[in-house]
Each structure stands twice: as C-alpha cells, then as structure tokens.
XYZ file of N, CA and C in Angstrom:
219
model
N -22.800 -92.130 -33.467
C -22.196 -90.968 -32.881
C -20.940 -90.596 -33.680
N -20.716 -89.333 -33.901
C -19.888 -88.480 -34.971
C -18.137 -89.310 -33.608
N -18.200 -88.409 -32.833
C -16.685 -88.419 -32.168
C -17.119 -89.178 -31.019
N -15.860 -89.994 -30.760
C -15.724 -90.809 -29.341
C -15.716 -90.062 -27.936
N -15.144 -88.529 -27.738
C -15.081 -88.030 -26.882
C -15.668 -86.858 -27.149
N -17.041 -86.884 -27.349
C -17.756 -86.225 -27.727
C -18.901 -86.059 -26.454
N -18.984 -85.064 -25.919
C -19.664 -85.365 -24.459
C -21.058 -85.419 -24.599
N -21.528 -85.447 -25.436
C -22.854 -85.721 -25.746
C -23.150 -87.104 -25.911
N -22.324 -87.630 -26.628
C -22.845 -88.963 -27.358
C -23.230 -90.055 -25.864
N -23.900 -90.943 -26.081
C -24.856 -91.699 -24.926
C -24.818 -92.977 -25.799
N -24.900 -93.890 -24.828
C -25.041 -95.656 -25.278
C -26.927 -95.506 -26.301
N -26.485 -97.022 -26.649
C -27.892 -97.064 -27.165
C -29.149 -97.490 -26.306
N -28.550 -97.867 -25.208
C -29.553 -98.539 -24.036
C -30.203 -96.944 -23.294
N -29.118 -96.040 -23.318
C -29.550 -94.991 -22.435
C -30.292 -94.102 -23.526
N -29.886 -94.006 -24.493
C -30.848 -93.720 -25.927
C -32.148 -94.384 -25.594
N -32.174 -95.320 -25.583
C -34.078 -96.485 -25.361
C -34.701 -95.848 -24.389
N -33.566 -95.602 -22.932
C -34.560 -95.090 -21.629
C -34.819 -93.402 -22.152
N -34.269 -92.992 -22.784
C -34.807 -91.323 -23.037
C -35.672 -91.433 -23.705
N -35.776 -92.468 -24.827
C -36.909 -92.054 -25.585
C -38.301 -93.053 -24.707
N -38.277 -93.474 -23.826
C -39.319 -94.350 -22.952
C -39.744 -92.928 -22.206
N -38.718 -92.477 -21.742
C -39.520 -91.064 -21.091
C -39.827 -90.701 -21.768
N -39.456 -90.122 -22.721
C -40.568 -88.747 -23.374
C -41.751 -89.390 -23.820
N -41.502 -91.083 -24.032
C -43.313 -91.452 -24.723
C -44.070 -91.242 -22.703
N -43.507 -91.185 -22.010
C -44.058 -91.131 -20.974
C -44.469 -90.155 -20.351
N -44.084 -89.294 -21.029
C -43.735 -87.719 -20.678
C -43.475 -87.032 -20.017
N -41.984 -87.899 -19.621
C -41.146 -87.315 -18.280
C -40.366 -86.177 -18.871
N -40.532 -84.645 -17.956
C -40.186 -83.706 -18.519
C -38.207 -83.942 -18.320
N -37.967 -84.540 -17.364
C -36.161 -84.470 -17.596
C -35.824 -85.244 -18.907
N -36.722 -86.328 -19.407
C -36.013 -86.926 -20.370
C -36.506 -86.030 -21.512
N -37.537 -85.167 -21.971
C -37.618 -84.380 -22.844
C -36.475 -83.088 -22.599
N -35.966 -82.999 -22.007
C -35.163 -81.909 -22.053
C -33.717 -82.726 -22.235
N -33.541 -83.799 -21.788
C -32.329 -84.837 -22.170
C -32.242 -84.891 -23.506
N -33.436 -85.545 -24.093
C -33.589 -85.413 -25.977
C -33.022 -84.303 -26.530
N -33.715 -82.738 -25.859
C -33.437 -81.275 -26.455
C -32.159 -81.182 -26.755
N -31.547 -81.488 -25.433
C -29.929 -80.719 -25.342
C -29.350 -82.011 -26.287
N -29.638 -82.975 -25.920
C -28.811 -84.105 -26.737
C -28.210 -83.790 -28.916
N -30.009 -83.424 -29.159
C -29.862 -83.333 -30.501
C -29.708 -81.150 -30.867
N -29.513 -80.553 -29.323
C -29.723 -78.773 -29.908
C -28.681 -78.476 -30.569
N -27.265 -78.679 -30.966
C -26.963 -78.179 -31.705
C -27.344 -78.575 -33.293
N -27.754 -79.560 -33.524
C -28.761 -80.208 -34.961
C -30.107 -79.385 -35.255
N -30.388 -78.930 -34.030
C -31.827 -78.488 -33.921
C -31.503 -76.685 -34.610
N -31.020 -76.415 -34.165
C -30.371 -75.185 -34.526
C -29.581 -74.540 -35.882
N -28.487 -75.794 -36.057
C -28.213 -75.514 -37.481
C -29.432 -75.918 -38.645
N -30.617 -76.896 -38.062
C -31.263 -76.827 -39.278
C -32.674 -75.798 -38.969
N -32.824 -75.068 -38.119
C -33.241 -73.842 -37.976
C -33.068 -73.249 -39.006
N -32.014 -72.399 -39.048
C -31.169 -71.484 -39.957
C -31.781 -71.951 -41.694
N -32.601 -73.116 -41.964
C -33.237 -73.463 -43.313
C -34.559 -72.943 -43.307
N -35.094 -72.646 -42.031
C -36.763 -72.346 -42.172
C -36.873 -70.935 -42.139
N -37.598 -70.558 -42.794
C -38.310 -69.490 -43.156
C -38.856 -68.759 -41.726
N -38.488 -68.632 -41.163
C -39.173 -67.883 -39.706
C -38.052 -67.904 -39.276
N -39.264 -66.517 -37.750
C -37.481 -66.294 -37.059
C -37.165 -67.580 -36.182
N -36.041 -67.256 -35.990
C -35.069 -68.600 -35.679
C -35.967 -68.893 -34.533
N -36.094 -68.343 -33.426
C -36.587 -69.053 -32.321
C -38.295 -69.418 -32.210
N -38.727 -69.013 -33.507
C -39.914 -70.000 -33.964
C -39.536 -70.896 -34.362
N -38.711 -70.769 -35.154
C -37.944 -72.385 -36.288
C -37.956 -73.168 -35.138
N -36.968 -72.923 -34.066
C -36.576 -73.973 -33.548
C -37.701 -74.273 -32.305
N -38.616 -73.710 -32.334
C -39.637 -74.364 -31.277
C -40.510 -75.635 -32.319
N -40.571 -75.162 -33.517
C -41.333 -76.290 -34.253
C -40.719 -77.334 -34.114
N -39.488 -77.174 -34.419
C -38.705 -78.433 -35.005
C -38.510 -79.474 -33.280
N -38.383 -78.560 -32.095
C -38.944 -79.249 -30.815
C -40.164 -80.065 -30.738
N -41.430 -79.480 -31.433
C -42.543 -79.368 -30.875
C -42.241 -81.370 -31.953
N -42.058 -80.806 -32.595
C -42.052 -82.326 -33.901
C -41.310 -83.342 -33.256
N -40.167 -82.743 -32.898
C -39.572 -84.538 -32.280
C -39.902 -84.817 -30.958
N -40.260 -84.417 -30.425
C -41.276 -84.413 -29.338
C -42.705 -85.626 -29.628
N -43.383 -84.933 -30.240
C -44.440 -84.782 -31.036
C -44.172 -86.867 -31.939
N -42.789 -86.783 -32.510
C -42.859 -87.498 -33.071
C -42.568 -88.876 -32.207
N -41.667 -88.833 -31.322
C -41.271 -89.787 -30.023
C -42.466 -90.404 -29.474
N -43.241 -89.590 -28.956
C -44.493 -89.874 -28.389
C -45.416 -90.738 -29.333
N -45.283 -90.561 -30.568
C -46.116 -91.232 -31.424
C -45.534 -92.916 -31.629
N -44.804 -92.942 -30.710
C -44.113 -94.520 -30.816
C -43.546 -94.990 -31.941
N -43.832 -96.906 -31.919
C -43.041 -97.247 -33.323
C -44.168 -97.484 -34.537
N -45.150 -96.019 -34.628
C -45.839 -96.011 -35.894
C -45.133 -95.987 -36.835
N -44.098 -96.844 -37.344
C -43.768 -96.572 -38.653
C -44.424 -96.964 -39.957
C-alpha cells in the first residue's frame, strides 16, 4: 500500500477474504475488489484504444475473470 492513511488500503488477511469471495462469486466482494483497485482501473483506461467506459469494463471483466481463475499460475 502507497500511503498509511490512505482509506482504501486493507490488511492482507482482509485482501485473502475478498479475493475468496469473488472466486466464490460473492457480488459485495466483487464490487469491494472494483472500488478497491478503480482509481488504477481508470488511469490505465486512458491507454486503451476504446472509449473509456469500454476500456474500463474490460479491464473489470479481466480481474474478475482473472481472480476466479485461482492460483493457476
């Protein structure tokens, strides 16, 4: 996490339970993820070639998309 009083930033334990929901596909913890990483989601919008609020549904649809896919690394 960038700043200490940064009202976003979250432990790493509560990090584990968000990403357990979304492989579960609890819709509050997918929207916990959204807001957590939207201003990231947004400035790297502004790189893709489409309009912005396509950009940024892909780049949802992917970490979404990618969470759910577990620890395939």
């Amino acid at each position: 996490m960038e700043a200490k009083n940064d009202p976003a930033a979250i432990t790493d334990s509560e990090f584990a339970d968000l990403l357990t929901g979304v492989r579960q596909k609890q819709p509050e913890a997918m929207l916990q993820i959204i807001e957590l990483f939207q201003e990231d989601i947004e400035m790297v919008s502004q790189c893709i070639l489409l309009p912005r609020e396509e950009a940024i549904s892909h780049i949802v649809t992917e970490i979404l998309s990618f969470i759910q896919a577990g620890d395939s690394t």
